[in-house]
mmCIF file of C-alpha atoms and ligand atoms in Angstrom:
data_model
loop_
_atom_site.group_PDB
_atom_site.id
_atom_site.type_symbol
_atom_site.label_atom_id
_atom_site.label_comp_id
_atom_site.label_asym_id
_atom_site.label_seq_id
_atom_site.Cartn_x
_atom_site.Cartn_y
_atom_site.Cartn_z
ATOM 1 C CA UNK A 14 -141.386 -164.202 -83.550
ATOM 2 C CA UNK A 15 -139.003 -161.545 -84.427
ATOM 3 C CA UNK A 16 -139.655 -157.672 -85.401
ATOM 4 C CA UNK A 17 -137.461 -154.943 -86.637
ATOM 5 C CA UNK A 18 -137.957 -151.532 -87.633
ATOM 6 C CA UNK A 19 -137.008 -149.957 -90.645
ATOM 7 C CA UNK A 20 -137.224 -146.560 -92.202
ATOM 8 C CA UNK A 21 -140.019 -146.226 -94.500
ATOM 9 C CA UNK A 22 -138.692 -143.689 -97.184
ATOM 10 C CA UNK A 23 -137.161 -140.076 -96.960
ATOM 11 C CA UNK A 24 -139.994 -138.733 -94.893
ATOM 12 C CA UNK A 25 -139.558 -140.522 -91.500
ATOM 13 C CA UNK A 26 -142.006 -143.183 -91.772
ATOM 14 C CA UNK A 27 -140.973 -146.450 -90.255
ATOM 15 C CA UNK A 28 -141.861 -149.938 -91.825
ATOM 16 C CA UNK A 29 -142.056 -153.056 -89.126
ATOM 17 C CA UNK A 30 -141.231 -156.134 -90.546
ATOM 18 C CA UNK A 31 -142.802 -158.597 -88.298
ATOM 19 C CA UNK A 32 -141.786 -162.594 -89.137
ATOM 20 C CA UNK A 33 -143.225 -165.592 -87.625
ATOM 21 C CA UNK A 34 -141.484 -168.731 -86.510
ATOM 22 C CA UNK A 35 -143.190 -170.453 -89.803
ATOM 23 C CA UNK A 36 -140.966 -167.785 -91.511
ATOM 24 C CA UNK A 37 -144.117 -166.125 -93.230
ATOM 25 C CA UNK A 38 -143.367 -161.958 -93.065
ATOM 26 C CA UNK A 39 -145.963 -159.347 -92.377
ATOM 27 C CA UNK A 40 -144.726 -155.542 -93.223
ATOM 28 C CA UNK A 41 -146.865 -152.648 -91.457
ATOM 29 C CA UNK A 42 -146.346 -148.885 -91.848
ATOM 30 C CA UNK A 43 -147.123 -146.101 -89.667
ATOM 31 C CA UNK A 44 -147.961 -143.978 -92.625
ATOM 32 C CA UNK A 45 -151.644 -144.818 -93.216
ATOM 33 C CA UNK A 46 -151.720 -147.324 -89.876
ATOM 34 C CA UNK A 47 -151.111 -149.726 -93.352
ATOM 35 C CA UNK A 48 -149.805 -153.036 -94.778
ATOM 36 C CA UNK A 49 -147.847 -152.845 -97.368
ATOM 37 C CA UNK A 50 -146.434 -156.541 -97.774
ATOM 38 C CA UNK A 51 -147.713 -160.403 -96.674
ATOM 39 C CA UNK A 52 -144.779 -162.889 -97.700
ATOM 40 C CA UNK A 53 -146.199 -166.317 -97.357
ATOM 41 C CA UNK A 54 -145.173 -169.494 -98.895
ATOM 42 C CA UNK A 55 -146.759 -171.099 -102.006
ATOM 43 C CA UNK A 56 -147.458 -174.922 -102.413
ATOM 44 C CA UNK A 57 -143.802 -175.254 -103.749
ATOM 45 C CA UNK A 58 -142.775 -173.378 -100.550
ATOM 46 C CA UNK A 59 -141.766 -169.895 -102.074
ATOM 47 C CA UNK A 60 -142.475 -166.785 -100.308
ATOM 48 C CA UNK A 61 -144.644 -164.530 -101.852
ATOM 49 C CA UNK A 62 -146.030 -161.042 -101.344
ATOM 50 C CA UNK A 63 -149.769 -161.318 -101.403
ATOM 51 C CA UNK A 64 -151.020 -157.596 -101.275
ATOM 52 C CA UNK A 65 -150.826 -154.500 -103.269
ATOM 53 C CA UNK A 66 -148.622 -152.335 -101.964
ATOM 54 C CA UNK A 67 -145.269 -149.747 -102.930
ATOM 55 C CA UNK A 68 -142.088 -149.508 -101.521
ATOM 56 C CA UNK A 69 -142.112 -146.125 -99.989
ATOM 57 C CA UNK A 70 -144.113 -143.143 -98.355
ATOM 58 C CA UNK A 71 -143.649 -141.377 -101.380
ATOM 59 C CA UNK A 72 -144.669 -143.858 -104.097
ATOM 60 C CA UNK A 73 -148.241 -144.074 -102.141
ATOM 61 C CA UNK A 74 -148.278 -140.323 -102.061
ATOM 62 C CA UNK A 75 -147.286 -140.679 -105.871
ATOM 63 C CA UNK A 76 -150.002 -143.366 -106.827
ATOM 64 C CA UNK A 77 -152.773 -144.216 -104.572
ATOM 65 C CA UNK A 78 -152.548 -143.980 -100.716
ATOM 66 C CA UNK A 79 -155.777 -145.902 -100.382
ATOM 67 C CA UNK A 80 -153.648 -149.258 -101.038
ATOM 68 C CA UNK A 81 -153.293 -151.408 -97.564
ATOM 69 C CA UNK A 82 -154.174 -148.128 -95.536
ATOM 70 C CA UNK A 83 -156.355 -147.572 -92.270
ATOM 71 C CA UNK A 84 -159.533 -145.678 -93.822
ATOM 72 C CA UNK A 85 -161.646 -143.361 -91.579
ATOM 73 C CA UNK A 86 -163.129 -142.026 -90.136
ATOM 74 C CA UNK A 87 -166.133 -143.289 -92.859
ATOM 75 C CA UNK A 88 -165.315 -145.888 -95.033
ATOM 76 C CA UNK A 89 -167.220 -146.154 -98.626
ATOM 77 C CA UNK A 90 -169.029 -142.902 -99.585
ATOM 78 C CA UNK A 91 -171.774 -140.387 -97.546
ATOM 79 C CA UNK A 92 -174.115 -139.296 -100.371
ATOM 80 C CA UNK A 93 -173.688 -135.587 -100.798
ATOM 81 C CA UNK A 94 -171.045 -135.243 -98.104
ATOM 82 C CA UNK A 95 -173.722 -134.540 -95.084
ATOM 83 C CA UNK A 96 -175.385 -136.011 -92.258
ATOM 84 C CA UNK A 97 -178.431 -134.489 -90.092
ATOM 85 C CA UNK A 98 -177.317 -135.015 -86.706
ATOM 86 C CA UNK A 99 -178.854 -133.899 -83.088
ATOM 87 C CA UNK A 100 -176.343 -130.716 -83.676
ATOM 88 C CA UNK A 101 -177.912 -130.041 -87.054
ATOM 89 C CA UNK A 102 -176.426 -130.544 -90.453
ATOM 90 C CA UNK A 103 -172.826 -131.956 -90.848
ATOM 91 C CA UNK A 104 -170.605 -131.303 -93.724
ATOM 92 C CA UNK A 105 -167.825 -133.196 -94.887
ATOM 93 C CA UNK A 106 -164.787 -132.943 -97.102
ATOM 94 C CA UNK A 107 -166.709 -133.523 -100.458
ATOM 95 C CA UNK A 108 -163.449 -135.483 -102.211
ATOM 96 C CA UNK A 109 -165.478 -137.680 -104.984
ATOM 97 C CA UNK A 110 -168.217 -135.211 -106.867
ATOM 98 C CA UNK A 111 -170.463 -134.215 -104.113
ATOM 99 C CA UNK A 112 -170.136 -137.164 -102.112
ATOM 100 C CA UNK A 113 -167.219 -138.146 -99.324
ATOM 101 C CA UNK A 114 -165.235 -141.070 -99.827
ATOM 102 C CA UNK A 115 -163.540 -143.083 -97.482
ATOM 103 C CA UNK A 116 -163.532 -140.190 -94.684
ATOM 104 C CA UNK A 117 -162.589 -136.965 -97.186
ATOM 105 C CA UNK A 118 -159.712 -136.046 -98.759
ATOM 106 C CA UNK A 119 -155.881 -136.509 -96.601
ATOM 107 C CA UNK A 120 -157.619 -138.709 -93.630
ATOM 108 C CA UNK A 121 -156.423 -141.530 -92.328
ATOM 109 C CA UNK A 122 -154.879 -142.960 -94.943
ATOM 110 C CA UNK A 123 -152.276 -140.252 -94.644
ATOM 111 C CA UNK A 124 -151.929 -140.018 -91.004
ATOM 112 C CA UNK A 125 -148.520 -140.723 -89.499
ATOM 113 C CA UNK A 126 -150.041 -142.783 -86.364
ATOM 114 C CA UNK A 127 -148.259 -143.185 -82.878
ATOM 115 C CA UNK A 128 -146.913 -146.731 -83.022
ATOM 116 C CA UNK A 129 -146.600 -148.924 -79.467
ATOM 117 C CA UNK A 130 -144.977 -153.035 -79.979
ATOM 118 C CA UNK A 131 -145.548 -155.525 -77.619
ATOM 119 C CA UNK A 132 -143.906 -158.904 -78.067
ATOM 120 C CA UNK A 133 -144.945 -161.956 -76.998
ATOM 121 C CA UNK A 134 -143.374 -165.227 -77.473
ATOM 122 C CA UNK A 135 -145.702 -166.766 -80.028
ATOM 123 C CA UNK A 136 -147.745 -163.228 -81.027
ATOM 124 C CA UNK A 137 -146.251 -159.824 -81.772
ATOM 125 C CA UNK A 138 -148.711 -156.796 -82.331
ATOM 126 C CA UNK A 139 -148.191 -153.134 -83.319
ATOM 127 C CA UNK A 140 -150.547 -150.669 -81.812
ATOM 128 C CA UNK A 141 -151.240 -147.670 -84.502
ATOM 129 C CA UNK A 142 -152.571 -144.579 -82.672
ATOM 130 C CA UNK A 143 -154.389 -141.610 -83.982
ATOM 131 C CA UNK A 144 -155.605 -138.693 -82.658
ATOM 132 C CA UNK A 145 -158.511 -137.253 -85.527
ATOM 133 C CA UNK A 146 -159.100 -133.559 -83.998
ATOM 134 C CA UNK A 147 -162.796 -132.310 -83.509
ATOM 135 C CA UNK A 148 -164.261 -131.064 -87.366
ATOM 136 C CA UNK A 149 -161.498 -132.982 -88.812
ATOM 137 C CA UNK A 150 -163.034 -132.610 -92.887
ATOM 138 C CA UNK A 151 -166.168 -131.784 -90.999
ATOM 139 C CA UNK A 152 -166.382 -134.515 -88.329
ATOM 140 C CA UNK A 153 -167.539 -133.697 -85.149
ATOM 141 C CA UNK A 154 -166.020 -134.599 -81.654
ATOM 142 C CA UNK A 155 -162.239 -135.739 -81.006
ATOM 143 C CA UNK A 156 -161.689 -138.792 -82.171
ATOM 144 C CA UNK A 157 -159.386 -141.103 -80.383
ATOM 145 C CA UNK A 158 -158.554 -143.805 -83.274
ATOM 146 C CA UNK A 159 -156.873 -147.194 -82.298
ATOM 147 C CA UNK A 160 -156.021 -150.277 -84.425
ATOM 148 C CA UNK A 161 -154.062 -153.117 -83.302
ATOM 149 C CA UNK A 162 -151.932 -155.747 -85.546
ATOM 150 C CA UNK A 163 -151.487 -158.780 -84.412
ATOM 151 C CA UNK A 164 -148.908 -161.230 -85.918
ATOM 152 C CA UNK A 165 -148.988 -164.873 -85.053
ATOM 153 C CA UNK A 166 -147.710 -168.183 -84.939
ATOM 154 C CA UNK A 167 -151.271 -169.197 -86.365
ATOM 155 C CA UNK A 168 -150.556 -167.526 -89.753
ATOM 156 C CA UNK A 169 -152.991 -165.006 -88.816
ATOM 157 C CA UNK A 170 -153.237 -161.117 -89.082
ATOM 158 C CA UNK A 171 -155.562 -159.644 -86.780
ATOM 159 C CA UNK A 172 -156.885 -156.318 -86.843
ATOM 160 C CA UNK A 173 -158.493 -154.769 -83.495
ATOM 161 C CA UNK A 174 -159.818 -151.220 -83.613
ATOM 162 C CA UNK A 175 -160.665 -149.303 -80.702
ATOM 163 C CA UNK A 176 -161.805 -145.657 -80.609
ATOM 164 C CA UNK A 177 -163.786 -142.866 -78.745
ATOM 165 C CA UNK A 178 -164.787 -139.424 -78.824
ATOM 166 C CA UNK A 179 -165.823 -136.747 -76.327
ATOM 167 C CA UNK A 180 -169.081 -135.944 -78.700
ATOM 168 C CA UNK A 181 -171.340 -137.786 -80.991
ATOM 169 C CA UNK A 182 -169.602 -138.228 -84.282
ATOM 170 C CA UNK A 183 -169.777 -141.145 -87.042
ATOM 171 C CA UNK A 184 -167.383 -144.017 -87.462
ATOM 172 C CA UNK A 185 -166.812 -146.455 -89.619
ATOM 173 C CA UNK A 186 -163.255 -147.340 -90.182
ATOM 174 C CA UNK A 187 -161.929 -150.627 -92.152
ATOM 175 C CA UNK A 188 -158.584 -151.472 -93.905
ATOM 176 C CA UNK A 189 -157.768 -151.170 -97.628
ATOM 177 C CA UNK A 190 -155.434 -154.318 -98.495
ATOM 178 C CA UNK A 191 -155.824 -155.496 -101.636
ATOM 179 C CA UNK A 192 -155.005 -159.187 -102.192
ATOM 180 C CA UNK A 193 -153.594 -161.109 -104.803
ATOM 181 C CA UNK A 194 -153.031 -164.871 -103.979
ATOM 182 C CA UNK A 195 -151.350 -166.139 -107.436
ATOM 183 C CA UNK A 196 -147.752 -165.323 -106.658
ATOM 184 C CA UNK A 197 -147.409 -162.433 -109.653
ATOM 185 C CA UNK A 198 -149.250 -159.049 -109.008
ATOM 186 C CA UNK A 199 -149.329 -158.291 -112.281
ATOM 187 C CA UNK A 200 -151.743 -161.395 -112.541
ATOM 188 C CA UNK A 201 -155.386 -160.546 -112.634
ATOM 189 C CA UNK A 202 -157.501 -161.830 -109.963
ATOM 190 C CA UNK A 203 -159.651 -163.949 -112.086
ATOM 191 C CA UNK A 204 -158.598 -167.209 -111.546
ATOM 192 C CA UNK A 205 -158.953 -167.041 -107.561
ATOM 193 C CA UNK A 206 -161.765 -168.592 -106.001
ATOM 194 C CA UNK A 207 -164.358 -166.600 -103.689
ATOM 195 C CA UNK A 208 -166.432 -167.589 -100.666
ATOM 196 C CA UNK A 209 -168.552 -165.245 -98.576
ATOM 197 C CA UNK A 210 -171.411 -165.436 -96.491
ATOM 198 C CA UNK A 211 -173.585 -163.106 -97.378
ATOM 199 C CA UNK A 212 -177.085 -163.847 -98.513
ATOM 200 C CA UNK A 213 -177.934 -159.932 -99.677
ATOM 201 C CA UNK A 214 -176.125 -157.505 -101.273
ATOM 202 C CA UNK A 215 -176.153 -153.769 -101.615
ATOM 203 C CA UNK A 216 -176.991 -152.427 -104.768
ATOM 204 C CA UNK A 217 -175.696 -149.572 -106.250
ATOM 205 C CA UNK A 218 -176.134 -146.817 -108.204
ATOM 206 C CA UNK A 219 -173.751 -144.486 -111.239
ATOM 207 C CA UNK A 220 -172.025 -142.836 -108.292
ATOM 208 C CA UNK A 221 -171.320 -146.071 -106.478
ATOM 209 C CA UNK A 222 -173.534 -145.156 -103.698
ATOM 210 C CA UNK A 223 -175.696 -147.875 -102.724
ATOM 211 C CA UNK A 224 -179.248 -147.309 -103.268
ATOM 212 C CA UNK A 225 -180.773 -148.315 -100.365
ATOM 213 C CA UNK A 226 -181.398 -152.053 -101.917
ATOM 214 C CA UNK A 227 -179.954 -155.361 -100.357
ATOM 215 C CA UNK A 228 -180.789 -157.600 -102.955
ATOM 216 C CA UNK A 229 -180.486 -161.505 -102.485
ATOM 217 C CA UNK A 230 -177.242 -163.022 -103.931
ATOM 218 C CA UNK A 231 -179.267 -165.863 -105.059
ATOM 219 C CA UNK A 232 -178.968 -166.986 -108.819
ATOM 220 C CA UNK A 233 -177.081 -163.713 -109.595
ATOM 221 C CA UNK A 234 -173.087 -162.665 -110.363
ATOM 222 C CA UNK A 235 -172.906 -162.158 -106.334
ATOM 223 C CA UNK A 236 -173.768 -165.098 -105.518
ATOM 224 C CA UNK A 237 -170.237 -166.919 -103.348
ATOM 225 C CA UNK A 238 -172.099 -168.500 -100.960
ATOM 226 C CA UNK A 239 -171.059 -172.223 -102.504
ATOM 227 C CA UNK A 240 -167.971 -173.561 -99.178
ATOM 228 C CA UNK A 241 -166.036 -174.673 -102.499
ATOM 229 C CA UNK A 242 -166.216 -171.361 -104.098
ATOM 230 C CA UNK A 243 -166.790 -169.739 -107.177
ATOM 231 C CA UNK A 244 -164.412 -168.352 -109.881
ATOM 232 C CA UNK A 245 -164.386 -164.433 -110.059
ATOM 233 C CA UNK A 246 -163.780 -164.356 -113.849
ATOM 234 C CA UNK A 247 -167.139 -166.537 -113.845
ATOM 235 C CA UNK A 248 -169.007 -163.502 -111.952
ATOM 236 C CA UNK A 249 -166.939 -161.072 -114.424
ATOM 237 C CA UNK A 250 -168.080 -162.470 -116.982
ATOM 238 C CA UNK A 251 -172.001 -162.492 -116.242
ATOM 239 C CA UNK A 252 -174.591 -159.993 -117.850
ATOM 240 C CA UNK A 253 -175.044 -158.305 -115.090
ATOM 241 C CA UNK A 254 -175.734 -154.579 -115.002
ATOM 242 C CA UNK A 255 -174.639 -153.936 -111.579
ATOM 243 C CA UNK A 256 -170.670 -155.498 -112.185
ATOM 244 C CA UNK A 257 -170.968 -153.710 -116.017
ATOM 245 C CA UNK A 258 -171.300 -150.221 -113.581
ATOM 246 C CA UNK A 259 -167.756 -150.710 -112.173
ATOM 247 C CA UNK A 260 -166.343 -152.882 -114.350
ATOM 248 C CA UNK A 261 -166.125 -155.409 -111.637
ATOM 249 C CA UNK A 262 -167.145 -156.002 -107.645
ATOM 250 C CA UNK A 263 -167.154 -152.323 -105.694
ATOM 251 C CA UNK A 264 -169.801 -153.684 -103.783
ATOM 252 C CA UNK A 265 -171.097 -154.078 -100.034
ATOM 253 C CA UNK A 266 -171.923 -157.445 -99.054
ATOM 254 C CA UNK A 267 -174.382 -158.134 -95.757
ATOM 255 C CA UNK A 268 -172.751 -160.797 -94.016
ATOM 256 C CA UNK A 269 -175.575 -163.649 -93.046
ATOM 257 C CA UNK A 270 -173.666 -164.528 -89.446
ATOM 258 C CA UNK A 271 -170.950 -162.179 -88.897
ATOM 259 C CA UNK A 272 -168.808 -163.850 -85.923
ATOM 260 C CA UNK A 273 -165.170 -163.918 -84.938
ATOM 261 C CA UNK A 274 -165.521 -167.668 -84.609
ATOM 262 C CA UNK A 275 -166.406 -168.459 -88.322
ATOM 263 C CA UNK A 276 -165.020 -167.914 -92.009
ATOM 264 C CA UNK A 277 -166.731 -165.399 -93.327
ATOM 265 C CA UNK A 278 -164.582 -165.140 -96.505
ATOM 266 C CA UNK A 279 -162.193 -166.972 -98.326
ATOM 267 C CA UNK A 280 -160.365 -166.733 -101.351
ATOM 268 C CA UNK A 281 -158.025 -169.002 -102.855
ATOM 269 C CA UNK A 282 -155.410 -169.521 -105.564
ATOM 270 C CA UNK A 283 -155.397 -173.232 -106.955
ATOM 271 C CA UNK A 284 -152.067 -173.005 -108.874
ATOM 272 C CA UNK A 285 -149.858 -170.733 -105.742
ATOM 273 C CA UNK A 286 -151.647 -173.357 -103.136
ATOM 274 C CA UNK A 287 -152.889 -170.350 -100.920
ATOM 275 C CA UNK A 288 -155.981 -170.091 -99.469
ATOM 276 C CA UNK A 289 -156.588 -166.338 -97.712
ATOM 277 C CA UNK A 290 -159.959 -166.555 -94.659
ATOM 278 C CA UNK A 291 -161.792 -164.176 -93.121
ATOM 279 C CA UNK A 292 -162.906 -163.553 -89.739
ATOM 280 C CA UNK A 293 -164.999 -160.924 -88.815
ATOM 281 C CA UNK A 294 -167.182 -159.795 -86.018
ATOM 282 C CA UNK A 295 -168.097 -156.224 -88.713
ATOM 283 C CA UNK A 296 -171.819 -156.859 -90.191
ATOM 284 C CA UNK A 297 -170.828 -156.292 -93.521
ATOM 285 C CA UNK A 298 -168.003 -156.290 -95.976
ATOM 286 C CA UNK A 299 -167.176 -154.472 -99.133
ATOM 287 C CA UNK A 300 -165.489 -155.861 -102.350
ATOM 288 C CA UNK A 301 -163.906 -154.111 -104.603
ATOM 289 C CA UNK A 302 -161.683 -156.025 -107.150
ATOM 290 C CA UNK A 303 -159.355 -152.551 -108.444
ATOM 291 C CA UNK A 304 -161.555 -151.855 -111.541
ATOM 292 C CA UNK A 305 -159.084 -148.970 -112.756
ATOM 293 C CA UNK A 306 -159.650 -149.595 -116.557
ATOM 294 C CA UNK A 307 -156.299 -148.470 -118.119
ATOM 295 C CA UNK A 308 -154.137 -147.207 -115.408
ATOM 296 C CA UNK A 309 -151.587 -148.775 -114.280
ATOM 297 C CA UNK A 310 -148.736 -148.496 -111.404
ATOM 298 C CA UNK A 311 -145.666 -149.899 -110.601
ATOM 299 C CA UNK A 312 -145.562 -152.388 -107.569
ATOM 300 C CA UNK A 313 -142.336 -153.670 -105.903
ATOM 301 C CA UNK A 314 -141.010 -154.215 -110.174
ATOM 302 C CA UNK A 315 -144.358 -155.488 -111.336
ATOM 303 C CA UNK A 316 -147.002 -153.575 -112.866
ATOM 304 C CA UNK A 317 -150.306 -153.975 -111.227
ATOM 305 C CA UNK A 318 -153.605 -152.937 -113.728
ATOM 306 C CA UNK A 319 -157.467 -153.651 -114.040
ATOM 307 C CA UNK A 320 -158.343 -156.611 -111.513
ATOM 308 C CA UNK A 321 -155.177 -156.805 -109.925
ATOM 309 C CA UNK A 322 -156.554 -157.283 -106.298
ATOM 310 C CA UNK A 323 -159.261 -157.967 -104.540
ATOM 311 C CA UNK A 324 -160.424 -155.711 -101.037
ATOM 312 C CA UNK A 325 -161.883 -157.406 -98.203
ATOM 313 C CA UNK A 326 -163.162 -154.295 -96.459
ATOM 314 C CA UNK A 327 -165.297 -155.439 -93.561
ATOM 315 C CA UNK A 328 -166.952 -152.727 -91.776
ATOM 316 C CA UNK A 329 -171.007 -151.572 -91.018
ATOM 317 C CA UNK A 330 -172.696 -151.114 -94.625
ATOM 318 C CA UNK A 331 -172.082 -147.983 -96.366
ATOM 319 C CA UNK A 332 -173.532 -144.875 -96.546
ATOM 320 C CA UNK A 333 -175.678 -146.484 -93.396
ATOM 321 C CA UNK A 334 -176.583 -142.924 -92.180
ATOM 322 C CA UNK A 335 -178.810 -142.131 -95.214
ATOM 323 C CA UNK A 336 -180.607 -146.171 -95.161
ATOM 324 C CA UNK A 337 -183.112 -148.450 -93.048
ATOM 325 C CA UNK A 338 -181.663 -151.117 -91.665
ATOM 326 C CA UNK A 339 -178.362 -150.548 -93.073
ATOM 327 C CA UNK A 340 -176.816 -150.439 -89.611
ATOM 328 C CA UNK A 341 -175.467 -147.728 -87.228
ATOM 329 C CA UNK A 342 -172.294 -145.945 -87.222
ATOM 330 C CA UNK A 343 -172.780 -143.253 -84.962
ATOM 331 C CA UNK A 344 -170.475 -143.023 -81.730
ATOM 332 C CA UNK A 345 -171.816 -141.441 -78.968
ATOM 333 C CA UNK A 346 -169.324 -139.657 -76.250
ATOM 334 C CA UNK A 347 -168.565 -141.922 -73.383
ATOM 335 C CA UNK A 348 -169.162 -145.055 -75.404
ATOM 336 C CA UNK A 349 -166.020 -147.594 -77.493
ATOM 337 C CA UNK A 350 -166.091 -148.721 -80.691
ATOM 338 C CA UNK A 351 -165.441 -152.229 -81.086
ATOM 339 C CA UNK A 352 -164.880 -154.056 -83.939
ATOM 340 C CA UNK A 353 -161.975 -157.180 -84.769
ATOM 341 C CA UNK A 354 -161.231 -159.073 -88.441
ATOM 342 C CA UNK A 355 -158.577 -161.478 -88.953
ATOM 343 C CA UNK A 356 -157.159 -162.626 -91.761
ATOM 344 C CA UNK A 357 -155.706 -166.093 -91.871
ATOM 345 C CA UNK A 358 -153.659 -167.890 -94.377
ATOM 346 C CA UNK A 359 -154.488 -171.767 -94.633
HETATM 347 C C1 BGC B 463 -164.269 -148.060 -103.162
HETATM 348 C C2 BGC B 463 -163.982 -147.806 -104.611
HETATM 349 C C3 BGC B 463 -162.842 -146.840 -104.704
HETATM 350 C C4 BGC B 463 -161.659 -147.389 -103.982
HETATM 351 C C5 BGC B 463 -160.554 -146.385 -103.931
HETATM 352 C C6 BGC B 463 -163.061 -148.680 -102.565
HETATM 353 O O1 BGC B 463 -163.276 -148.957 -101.220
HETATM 354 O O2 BGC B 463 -165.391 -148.872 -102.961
HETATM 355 O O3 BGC B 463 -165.110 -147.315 -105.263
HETATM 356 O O4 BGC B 463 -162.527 -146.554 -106.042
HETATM 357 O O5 BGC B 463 -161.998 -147.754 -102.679
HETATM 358 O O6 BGC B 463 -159.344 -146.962 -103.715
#
């Protein structure tokens, strides 16, 4: 295992460029606790970059900071931007309409986080740090935000986050990597195959906020519960009024058996020979297959557009505040969040 630092564009930031005795290459950034490259080899042996990403602070600043970032402190969207808590009414950074997404506007996403390395012979891990100050875009309590990377001889990426607060707040972070198995990230997404283990999921509505609804998977486009996997440009393709919405997957998914043990995802590329899993001990995970309709961005000299990647955003079901049975993400003072996903290649 081997990692070096490098500087991360003309702001400061630092990239780690963390490479495994296989020779695969994972790049992390302290700007947005992110990844912003996965180099792994093909069935020819190549190395390839398998996630959205640009090649400097300012580039995400210029384009999208969402891509590969930490998100918090609430992932997804909280209808109308408030929550009824013991304290009374909260109100958040409304950044999409009247709704918050992914934690309001210049979160964590933008964050330059404290960064800690600790090497190991066959494991190296960067700890990302972030200190979210009480009524940060409305959230209550001071937030002490951890997530660990983990880099292994196994091929895997792990993601631990840790946090606390000293007052009852809500949080529900994930990460934001997009994927793109085929080699080319200028290649649409459609020809990768999808697994997941989810039996339900969420419906939602014209301002992608899920209704309330967890709706079997059975016999419709959402259906990827087949081991072998199913095509995405099959589910694309399907007359099905919930992908015409998006344009695509921007979607929860209720994981059947969420566990640490077993595959709850995978996703594979049958002509680049890689196979992506996932691991998670979150009950849910969110899809979202970069439905941006005509725009367009450059990406380390490709140009990335409509279906480009695929998110694997595992986290407690969004918007959980406002639905039954959608889960829990408050965090009470004295109490750690907890969650851990890994990503593997095969
Ligand atoms: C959301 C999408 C949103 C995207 C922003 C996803 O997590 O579900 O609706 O457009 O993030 O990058």
């Amino acid at each position: 295992m081997k990692v070096t630092k490098k500087l991360f564009g003309a702001d400061g930031a630092t990239l780690f460029v963390i490479e495994n005795d296989h020779g695969l290459i994972l790049e992390v950034t302290n700007f947005g606790a992110r990844i912003v490259r996965f180099l792994v080899p093909t069935k020819t042996g190549e190395l390839v970059n398998i996630v959205l990403g640009f090649d400097d602070e300012e580039s995400y600043r210029q384009y999208d900071t969402y891509f590969g970032a930490t998100i918090g402190r609430v992932a997804g969207r909280l209808a109308k931007g408030q929550y009824q808590g013991q304290a009374g009414v909260q109100h958040f950074d409304q950044n999409e309409g009247p709704n918050t997404l992914h934690g309001g506007a210049n979160s964590f996403e933008v964050k330059r986080w404290e960064t800690e390395i600790i090497e190991k012979p066959s494991e190296v891990t960067v700890i990302f740090s972030y200190r979210s100050p009480d009524g940060e875009n409305g959230f209550k309590g001071n937030l002490k935000a951890k997530v660990a990377y983990t880099f292994n001889n196994q091929d895997e990426w792990r993601l631990d986050y840790e946090a606390e607060t000293d007052q009852e707040t809500l949080y529900n972070p994930t990460n934001h990597a997009y994927f793109n198995l085929s080699g080319s990230l200028s290649q649409p997404i459609d020809a990768h195959l999808l697994y997941v283990a989810a039996d339900r999921y969420g419906v939602i509505d014209e301002e992608s906020l899920p209704t309330g609804e967890l709706r079997a998977v059975t016999g419709t486009a959402f259906d990827f519960t087949d081991e072998s996997g199913r095509f995405l440009h099959d589910g694309f393709s399907q007359s099905d009024q919930q992908i015409a919405l998006v344009s695509g997957y921007d979607h929860p998914f209720a994981l059947s058996a969420p566990s640490i043990e077993t595959c709850q995802a995978r996703l594979t590329n049958e002509a680049s020979g890689i196979t992506l899993e996932m691991r998670t001990d979150s009950p849910a995970v969110v899809i979202y297959t970069t439905n941006i309709g005509e725009k367009e961005f450059p990406m380390f000299g490709e140009t990335v557009s409509h279906h480009s990647g695929i998110t694997l955003e595992t986290q407690v079901l969004p918007d959980a505040i406002n639905h039954q049975g959608f889960g829990t993400i408050k965090l009470e003072a004295g109490e750690t969040f907890k969650a851990t996903t890994v990503f593997s290649i095969k």
